[in-house]
Short mmCIF file of C-alpha atoms in Angstrom, two decimals:
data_model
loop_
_atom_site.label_atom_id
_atom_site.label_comp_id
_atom_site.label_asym_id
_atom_site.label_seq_id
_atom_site.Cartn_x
_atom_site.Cartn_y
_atom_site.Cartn_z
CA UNK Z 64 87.91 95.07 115.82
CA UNK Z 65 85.47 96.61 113.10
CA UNK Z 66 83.24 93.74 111.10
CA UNK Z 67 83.09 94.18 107.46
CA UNK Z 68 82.30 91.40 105.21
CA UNK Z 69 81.51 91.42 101.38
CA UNK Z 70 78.31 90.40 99.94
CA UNK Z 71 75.93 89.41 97.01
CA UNK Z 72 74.80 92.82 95.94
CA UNK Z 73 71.56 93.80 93.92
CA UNK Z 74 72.59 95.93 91.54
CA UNK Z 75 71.92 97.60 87.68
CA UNK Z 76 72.65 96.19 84.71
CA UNK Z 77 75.95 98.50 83.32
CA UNK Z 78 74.10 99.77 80.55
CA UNK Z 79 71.28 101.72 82.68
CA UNK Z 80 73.75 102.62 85.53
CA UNK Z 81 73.92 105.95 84.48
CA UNK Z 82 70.30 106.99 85.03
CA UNK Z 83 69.30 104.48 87.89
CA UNK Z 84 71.95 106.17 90.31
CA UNK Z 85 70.30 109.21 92.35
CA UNK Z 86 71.30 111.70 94.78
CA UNK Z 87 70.36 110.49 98.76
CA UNK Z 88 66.72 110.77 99.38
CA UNK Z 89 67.04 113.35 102.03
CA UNK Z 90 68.98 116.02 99.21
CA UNK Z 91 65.75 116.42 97.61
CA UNK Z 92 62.55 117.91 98.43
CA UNK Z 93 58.97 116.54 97.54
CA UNK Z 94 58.89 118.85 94.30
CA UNK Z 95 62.65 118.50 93.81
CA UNK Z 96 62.34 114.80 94.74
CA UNK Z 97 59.27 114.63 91.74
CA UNK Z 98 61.12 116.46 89.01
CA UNK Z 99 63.80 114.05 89.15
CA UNK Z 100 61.69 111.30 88.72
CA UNK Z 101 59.86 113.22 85.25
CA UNK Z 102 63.05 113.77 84.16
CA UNK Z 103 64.68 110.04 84.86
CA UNK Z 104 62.07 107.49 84.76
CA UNK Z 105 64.75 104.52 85.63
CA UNK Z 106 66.40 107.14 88.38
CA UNK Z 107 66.12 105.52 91.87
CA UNK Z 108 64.38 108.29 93.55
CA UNK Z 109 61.26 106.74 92.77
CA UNK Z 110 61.73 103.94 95.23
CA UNK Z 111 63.58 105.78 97.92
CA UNK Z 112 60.87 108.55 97.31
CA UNK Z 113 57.54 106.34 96.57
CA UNK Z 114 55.88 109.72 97.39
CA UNK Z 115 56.71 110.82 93.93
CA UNK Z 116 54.09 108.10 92.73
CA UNK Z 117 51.52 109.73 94.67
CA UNK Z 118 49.16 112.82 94.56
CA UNK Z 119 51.12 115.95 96.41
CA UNK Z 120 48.10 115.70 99.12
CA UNK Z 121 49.06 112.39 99.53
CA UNK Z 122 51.04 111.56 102.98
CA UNK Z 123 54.65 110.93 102.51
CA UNK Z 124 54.45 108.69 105.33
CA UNK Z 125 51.48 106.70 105.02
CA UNK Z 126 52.01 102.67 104.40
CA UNK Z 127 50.94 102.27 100.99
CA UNK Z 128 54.10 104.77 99.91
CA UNK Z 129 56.67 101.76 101.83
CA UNK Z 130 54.38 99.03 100.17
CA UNK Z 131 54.60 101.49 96.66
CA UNK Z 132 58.71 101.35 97.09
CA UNK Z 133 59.13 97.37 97.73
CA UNK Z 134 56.65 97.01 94.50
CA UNK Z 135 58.74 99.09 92.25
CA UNK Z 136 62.05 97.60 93.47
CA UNK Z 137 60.16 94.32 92.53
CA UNK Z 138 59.57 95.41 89.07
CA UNK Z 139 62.98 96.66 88.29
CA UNK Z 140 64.01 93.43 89.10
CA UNK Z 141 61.60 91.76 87.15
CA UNK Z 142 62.34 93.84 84.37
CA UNK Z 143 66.24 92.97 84.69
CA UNK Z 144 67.03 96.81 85.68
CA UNK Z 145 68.67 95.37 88.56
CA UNK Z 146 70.69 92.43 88.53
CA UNK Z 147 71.61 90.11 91.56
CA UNK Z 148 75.27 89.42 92.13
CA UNK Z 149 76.43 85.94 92.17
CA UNK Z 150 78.58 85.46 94.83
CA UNK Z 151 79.74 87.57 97.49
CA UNK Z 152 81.94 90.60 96.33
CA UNK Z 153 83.47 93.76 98.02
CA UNK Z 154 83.45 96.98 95.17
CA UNK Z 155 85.44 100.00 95.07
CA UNK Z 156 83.69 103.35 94.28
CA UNK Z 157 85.63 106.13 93.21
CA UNK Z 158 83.82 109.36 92.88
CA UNK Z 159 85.81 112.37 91.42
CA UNK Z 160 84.70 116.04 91.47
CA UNK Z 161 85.90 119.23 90.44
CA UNK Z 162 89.03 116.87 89.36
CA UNK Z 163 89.51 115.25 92.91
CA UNK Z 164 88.88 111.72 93.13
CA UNK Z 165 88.45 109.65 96.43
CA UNK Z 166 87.74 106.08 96.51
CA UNK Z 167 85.51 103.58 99.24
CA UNK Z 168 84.92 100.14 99.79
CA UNK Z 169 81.52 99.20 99.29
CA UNK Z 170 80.57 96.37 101.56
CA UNK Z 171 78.79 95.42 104.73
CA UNK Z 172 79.09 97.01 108.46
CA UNK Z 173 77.99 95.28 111.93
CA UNK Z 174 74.70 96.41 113.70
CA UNK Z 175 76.64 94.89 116.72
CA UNK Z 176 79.84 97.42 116.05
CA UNK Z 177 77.34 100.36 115.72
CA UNK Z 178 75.66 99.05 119.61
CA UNK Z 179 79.32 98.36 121.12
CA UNK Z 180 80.21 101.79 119.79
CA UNK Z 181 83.13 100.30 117.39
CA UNK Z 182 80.94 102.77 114.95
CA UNK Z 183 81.21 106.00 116.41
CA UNK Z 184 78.58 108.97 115.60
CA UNK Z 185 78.47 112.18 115.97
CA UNK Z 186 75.45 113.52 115.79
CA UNK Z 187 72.25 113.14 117.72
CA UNK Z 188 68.87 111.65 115.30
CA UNK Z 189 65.60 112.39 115.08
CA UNK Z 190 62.44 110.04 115.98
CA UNK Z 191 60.53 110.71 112.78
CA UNK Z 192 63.01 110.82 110.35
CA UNK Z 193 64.40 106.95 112.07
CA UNK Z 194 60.67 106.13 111.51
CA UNK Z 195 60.46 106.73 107.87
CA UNK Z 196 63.62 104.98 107.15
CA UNK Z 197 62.72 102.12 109.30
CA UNK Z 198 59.39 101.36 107.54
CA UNK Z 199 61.47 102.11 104.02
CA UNK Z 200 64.07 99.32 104.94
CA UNK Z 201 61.90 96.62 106.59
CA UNK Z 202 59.01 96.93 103.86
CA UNK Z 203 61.42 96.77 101.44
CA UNK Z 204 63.71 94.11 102.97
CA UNK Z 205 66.38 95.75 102.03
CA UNK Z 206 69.07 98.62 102.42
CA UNK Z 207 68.73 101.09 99.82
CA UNK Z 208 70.62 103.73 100.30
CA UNK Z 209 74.28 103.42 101.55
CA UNK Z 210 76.16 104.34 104.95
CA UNK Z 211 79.49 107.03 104.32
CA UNK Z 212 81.62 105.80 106.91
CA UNK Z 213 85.21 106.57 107.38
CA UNK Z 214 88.10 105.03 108.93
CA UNK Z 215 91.72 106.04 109.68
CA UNK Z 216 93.46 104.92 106.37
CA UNK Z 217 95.47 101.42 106.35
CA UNK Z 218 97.95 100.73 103.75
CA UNK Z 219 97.23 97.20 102.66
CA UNK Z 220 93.93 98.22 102.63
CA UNK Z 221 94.80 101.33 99.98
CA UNK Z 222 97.08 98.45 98.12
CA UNK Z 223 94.57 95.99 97.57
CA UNK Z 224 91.88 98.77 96.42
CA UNK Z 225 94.80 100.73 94.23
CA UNK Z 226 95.50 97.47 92.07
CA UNK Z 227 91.82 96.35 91.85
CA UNK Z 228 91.34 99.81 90.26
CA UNK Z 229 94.12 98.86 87.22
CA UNK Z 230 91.67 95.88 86.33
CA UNK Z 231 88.84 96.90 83.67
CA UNK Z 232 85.44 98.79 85.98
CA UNK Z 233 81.59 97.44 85.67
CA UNK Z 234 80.17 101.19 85.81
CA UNK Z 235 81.69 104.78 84.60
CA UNK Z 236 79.81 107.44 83.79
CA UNK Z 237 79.84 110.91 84.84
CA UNK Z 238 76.36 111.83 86.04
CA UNK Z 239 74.32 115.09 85.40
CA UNK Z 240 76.01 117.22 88.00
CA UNK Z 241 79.39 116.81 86.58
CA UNK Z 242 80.63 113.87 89.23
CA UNK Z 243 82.26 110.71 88.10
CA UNK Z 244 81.60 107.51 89.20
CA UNK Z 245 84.10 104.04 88.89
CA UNK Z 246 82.94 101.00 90.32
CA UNK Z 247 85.38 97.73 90.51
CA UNK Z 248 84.15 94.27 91.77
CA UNK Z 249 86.44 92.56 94.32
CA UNK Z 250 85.75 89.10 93.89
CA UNK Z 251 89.22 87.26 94.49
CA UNK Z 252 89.13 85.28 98.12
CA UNK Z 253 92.19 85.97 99.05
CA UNK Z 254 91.74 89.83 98.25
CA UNK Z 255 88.44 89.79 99.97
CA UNK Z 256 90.15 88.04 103.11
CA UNK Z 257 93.16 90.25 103.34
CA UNK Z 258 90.16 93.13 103.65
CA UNK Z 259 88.12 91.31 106.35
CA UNK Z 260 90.97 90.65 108.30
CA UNK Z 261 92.19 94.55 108.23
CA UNK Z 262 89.27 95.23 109.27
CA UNK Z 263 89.59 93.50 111.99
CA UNK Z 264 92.72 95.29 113.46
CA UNK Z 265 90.99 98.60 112.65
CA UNK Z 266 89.87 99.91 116.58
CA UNK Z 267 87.34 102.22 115.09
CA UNK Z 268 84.80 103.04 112.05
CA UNK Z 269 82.70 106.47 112.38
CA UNK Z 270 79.91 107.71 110.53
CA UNK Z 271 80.49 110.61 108.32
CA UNK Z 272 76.98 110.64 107.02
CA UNK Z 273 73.92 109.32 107.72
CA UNK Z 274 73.41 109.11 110.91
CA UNK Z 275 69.45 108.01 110.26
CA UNK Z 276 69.79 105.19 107.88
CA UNK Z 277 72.58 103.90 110.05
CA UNK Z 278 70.55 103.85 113.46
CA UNK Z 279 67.14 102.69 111.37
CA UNK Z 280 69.02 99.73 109.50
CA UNK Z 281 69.84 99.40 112.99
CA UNK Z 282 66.34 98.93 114.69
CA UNK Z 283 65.46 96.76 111.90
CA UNK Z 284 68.16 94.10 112.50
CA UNK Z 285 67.02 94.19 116.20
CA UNK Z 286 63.43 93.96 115.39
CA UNK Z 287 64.27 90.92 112.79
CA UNK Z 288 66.28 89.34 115.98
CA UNK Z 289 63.42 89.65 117.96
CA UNK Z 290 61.20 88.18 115.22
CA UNK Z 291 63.42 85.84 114.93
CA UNK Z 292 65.31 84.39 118.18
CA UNK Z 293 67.10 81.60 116.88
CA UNK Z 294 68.83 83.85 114.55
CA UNK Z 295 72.83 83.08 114.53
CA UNK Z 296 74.24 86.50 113.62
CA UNK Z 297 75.20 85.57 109.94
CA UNK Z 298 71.88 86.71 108.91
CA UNK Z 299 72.01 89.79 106.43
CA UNK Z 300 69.77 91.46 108.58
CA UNK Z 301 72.82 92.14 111.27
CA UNK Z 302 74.56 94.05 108.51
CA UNK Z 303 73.61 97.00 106.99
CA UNK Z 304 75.02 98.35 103.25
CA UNK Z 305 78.30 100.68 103.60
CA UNK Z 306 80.75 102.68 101.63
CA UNK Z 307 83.86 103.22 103.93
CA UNK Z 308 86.36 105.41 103.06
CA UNK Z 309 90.15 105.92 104.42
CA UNK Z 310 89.99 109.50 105.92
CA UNK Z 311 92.94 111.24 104.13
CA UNK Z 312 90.95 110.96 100.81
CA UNK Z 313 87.67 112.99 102.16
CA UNK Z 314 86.93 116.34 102.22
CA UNK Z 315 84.48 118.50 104.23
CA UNK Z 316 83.03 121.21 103.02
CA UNK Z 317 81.62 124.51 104.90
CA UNK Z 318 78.16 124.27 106.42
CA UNK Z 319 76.60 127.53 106.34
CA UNK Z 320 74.33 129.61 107.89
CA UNK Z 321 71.02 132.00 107.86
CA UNK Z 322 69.36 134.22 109.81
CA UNK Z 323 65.81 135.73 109.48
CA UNK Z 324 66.67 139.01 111.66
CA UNK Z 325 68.38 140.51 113.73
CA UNK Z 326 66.64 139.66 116.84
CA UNK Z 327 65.09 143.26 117.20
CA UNK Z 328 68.43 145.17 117.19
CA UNK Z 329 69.80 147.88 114.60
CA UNK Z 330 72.63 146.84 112.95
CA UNK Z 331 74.84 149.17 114.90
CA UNK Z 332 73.86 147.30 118.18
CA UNK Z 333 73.76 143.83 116.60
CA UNK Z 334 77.87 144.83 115.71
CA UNK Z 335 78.97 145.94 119.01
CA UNK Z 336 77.53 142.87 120.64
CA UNK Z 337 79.53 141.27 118.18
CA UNK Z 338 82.30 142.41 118.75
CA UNK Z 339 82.86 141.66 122.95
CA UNK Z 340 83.64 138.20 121.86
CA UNK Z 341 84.95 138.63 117.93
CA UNK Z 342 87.26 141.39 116.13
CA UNK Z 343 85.12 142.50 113.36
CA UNK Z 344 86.52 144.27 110.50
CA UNK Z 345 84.34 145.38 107.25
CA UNK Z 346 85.59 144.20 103.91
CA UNK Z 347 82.90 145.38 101.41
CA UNK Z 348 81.07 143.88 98.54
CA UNK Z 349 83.65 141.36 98.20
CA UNK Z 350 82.29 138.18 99.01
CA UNK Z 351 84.59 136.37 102.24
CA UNK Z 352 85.59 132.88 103.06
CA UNK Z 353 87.34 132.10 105.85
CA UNK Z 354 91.01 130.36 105.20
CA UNK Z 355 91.68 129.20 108.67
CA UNK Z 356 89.94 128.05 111.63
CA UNK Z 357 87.68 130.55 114.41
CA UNK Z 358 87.37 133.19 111.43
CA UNK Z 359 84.16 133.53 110.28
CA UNK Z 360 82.71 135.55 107.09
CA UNK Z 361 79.60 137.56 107.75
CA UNK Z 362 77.11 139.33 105.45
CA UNK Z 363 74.95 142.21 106.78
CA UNK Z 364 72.76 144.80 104.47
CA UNK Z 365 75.37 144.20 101.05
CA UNK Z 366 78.55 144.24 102.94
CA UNK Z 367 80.89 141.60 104.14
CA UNK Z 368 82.66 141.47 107.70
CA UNK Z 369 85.15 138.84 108.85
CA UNK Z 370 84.95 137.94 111.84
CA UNK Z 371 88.26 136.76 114.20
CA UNK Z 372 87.14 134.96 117.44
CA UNK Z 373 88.96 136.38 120.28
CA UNK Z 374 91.47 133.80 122.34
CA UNK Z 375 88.89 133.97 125.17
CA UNK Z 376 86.02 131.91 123.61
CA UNK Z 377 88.30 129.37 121.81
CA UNK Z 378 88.40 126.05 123.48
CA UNK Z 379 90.50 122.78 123.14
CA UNK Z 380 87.30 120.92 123.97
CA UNK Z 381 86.99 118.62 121.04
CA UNK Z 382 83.40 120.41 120.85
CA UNK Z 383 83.62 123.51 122.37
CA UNK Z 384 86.29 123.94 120.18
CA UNK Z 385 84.55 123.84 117.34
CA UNK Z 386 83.82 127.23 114.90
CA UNK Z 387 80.05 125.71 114.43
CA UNK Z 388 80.20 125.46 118.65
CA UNK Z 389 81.81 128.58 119.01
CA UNK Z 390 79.12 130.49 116.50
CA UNK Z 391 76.47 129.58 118.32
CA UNK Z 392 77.22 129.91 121.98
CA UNK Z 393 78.88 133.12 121.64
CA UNK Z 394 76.67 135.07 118.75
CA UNK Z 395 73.69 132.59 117.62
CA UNK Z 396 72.39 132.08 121.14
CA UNK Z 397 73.49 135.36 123.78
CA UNK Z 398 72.39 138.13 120.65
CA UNK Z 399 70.05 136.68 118.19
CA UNK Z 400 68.20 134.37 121.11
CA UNK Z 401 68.49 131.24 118.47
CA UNK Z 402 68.77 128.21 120.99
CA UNK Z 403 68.19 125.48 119.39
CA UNK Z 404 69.15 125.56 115.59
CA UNK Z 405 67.33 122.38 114.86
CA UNK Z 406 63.66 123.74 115.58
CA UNK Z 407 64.22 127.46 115.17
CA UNK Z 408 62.35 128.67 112.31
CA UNK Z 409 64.74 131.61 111.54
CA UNK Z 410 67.49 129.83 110.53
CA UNK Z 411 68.08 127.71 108.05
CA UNK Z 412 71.44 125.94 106.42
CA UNK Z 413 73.16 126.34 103.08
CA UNK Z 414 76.12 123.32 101.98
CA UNK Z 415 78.79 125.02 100.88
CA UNK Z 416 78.45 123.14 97.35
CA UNK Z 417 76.21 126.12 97.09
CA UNK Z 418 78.94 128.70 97.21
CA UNK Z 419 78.93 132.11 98.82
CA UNK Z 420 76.09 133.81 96.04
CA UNK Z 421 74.08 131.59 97.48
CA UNK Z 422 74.50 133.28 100.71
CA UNK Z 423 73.88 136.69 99.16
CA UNK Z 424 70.67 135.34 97.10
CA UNK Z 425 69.56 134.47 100.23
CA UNK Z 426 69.76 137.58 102.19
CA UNK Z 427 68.43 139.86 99.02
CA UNK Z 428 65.77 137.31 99.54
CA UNK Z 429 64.60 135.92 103.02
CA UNK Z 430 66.76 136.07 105.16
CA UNK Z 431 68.53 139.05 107.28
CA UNK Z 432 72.25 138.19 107.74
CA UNK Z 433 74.68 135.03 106.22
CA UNK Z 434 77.76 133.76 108.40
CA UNK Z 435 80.47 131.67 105.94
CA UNK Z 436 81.90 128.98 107.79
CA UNK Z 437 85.12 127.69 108.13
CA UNK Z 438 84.77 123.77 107.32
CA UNK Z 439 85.08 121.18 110.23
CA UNK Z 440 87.90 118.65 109.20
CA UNK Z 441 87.54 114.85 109.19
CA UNK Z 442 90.19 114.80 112.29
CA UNK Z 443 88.29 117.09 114.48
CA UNK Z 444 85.01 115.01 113.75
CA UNK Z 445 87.21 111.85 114.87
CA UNK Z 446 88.30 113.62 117.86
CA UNK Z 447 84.58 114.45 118.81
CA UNK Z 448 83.74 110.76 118.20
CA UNK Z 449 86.82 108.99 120.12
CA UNK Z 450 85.32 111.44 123.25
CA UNK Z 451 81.84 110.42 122.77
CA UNK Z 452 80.50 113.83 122.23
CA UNK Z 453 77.87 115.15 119.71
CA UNK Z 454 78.49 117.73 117.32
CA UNK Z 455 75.92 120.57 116.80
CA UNK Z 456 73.72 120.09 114.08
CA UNK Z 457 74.33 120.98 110.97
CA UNK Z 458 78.36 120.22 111.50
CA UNK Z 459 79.38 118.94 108.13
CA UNK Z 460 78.68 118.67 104.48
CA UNK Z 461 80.49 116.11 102.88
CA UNK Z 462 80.80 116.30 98.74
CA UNK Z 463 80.56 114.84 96.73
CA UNK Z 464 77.64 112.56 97.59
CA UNK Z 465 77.13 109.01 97.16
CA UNK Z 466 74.45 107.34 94.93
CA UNK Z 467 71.77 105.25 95.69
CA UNK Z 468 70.77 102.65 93.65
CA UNK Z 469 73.96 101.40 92.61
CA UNK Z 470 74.32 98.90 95.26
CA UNK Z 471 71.25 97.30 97.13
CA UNK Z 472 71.90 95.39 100.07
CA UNK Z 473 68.63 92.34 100.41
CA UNK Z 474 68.05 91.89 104.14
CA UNK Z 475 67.14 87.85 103.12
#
């Protein structure tokens, strides 16, 4: 039932792969986003950040930043950075970290499966952040930065993809942060069929990350439609560029959070709030992560708690259920009055990828208090999916993280 066709991809030249792929665009900010750019003058941050081209009192938003990213993906074209495909090709990306290796199928998804809900999300978007991706792709005619989607693995799938990856890659190269990166072209028609066609008998796709570009690749194939209403369907504006992956491969790491204060309590009042709805025991200076689900690692003035949710507050609602969900109905929201963790200014997020010092730098730093989360798993963000629910923000952080740049979809 899911669409997913190959396609002729834009794409580097082997020799420069290397330092044209980039993190996303949203891992970065302005400065962060700018210093890669110094330090990699090929690196694709530069068009999926055109703001780096600009003076810092510039606005990140304005026009002339879209207009700055289609010139620049003009010139590396011109300049034979980036190379057109010839025919239409599925790829398969392996990216291995830490010595784990997972692999995706780089192709095409349906704007059509994403309205009829075949593509299932998760996670509610933002207006502003749809409206800088949506003048990105449509000034740029094309889709920069690649969809993580994941589906429930299929074995001829796996087959095809396992023997592709015995024939000889077009990129590998282990970048700057210590991830590897394979790339195979699938170019064979009957290989490329046998995909399509499992596709086909696979009842759903969902989102694992990036929910924006997905729903602003979205709103540009609709506003193309409507520019264009004789269009048939087989334009490459109904598709939007897509790494899918078979979920037993992925992993989710913890999402963690921080907390400015302590919402005018003493610590010793903050605690036995705490603990009506968690068992709280104090470890020490021994940093904590939890091993199991609805335990939770705290960190409060140098010392480390754990913290057991009691059976009362745990939930088989596919969200309820949740630790994020349980966090922050029965401790973020009742005792430290944060309500709504995506505008609150006194908490913030840290990826796990960041480890638990992080957490600790933090609160020595500017922030009161540090909860360690137990990560969400692929199957409970399927189950929140299939029910049509949203997870709270901040959910999941999925590593490691694709690269832009190594596969352009053109919109014409």
């Amino acid at each position: 039932m899911a669409t997913v066709r190959p396609f002729k991809a834009l794409r580097p030249k082997e020799e420069v792969a290397n330092k044209v792929a980039a993190l996303p665009y949203d891992v970065f900010n302005r400065e962060e986003a700018l210093q890669e750019v110094l330090k990699e003058p090929l690196s694709f941050l530069k068009v999926d950040r055109a703001e780096t081209q600009f003076p810092e009192s510039f606005n990140p938003y304005d026009i002339q930043v879209y207009e700055k990213a289609r010139d620049i993906l003009q010139d590396m074209i011109s300049q034979g950075i980036l190379i057109k495909e010839a025919q239409n090709c599925y790829y398969a990306y392996e990216l291995t970290m830490a010595g784990r290796t997972q692999t995706g199928l780089v192709g095409c998804a349906s704007i059509d499966d994403y309205l009829t809900n075949v593509i299932k999300k998760h996670e509610k978007t933002r207006e502003d952040k749809e409206i800088d991706r949506i003048n990105h792709v449509d000034i740029c005619a094309a889709h920069t930065g690649p969809i993580f989607l994941a589906y429930r693995a299929q074995e001829t799938i796996n087959t095809v993809i396992e023997r592709i990856k015995q024939e000889k890659s077009i990129y590998d190269f282990v970048a700057t942060d210590g991830v590897g990166h394979r790339v195979w072209r699938i170019a064979n028609q009957d290989d490329m069929e046998t995909i399509s066609t499992e596709f086909k008998n696979i009842e759903s796709i969902y989102i694992a990350d990036g929910h924006h570009r997905t729903a602003s690749a979205v709103k540009v194939g609709l506003k193309r439609r409507a520019d264009n209403p004789n269009y048939t369907g087989d334009e490459e504006f109904n598709y939007f560029l897509s790494v899918l992956f078979p979920h037993d491969q992925l992993m989710i790491l913890d999402y963690n959070r921080v907390v400015k204060d302590l919402n005018g309590l003493s610590k010793e009042d903050f605690l036995t709030k705490v603990a009506k709805n968690f068992i709280v025991e104090e470890l020490g200076t021994e940093p904590y992560k939890p091993e199991t689900k609805a335990v939770f690692g705290m960190y409060l003035e140098e010392v480390w708690y754990k913290l057991t949710a009691k059976d009362e507050i745990r939930s088989v609602n596919p969200v309820e259920g949740l630790d994020v969900a349980m966090l922050q109905n029965f401790l973020l929201i009742p005792i430290l009055n944060i309500k709504d963790i995506r505008t609150d200014k006194r908490i913030d997020f840290v990826g796990g990828i960041r480890g638990l010092k992080e957490l600790e730098k933090r609160v020595s730093t500017d922030m009161k208090l540090a909860f360690a989360m137990f990560p969400t798993s692929i199957n409970e963000l399927f189950e929140v999916s299939d029910a049509g629910e949203l997870m709270p923000p901040k959910s999941t952080w999925f590593e490691p993280k694709l690269r832009s740049g190594l596969f352009i979809h053109e919109l014409s």
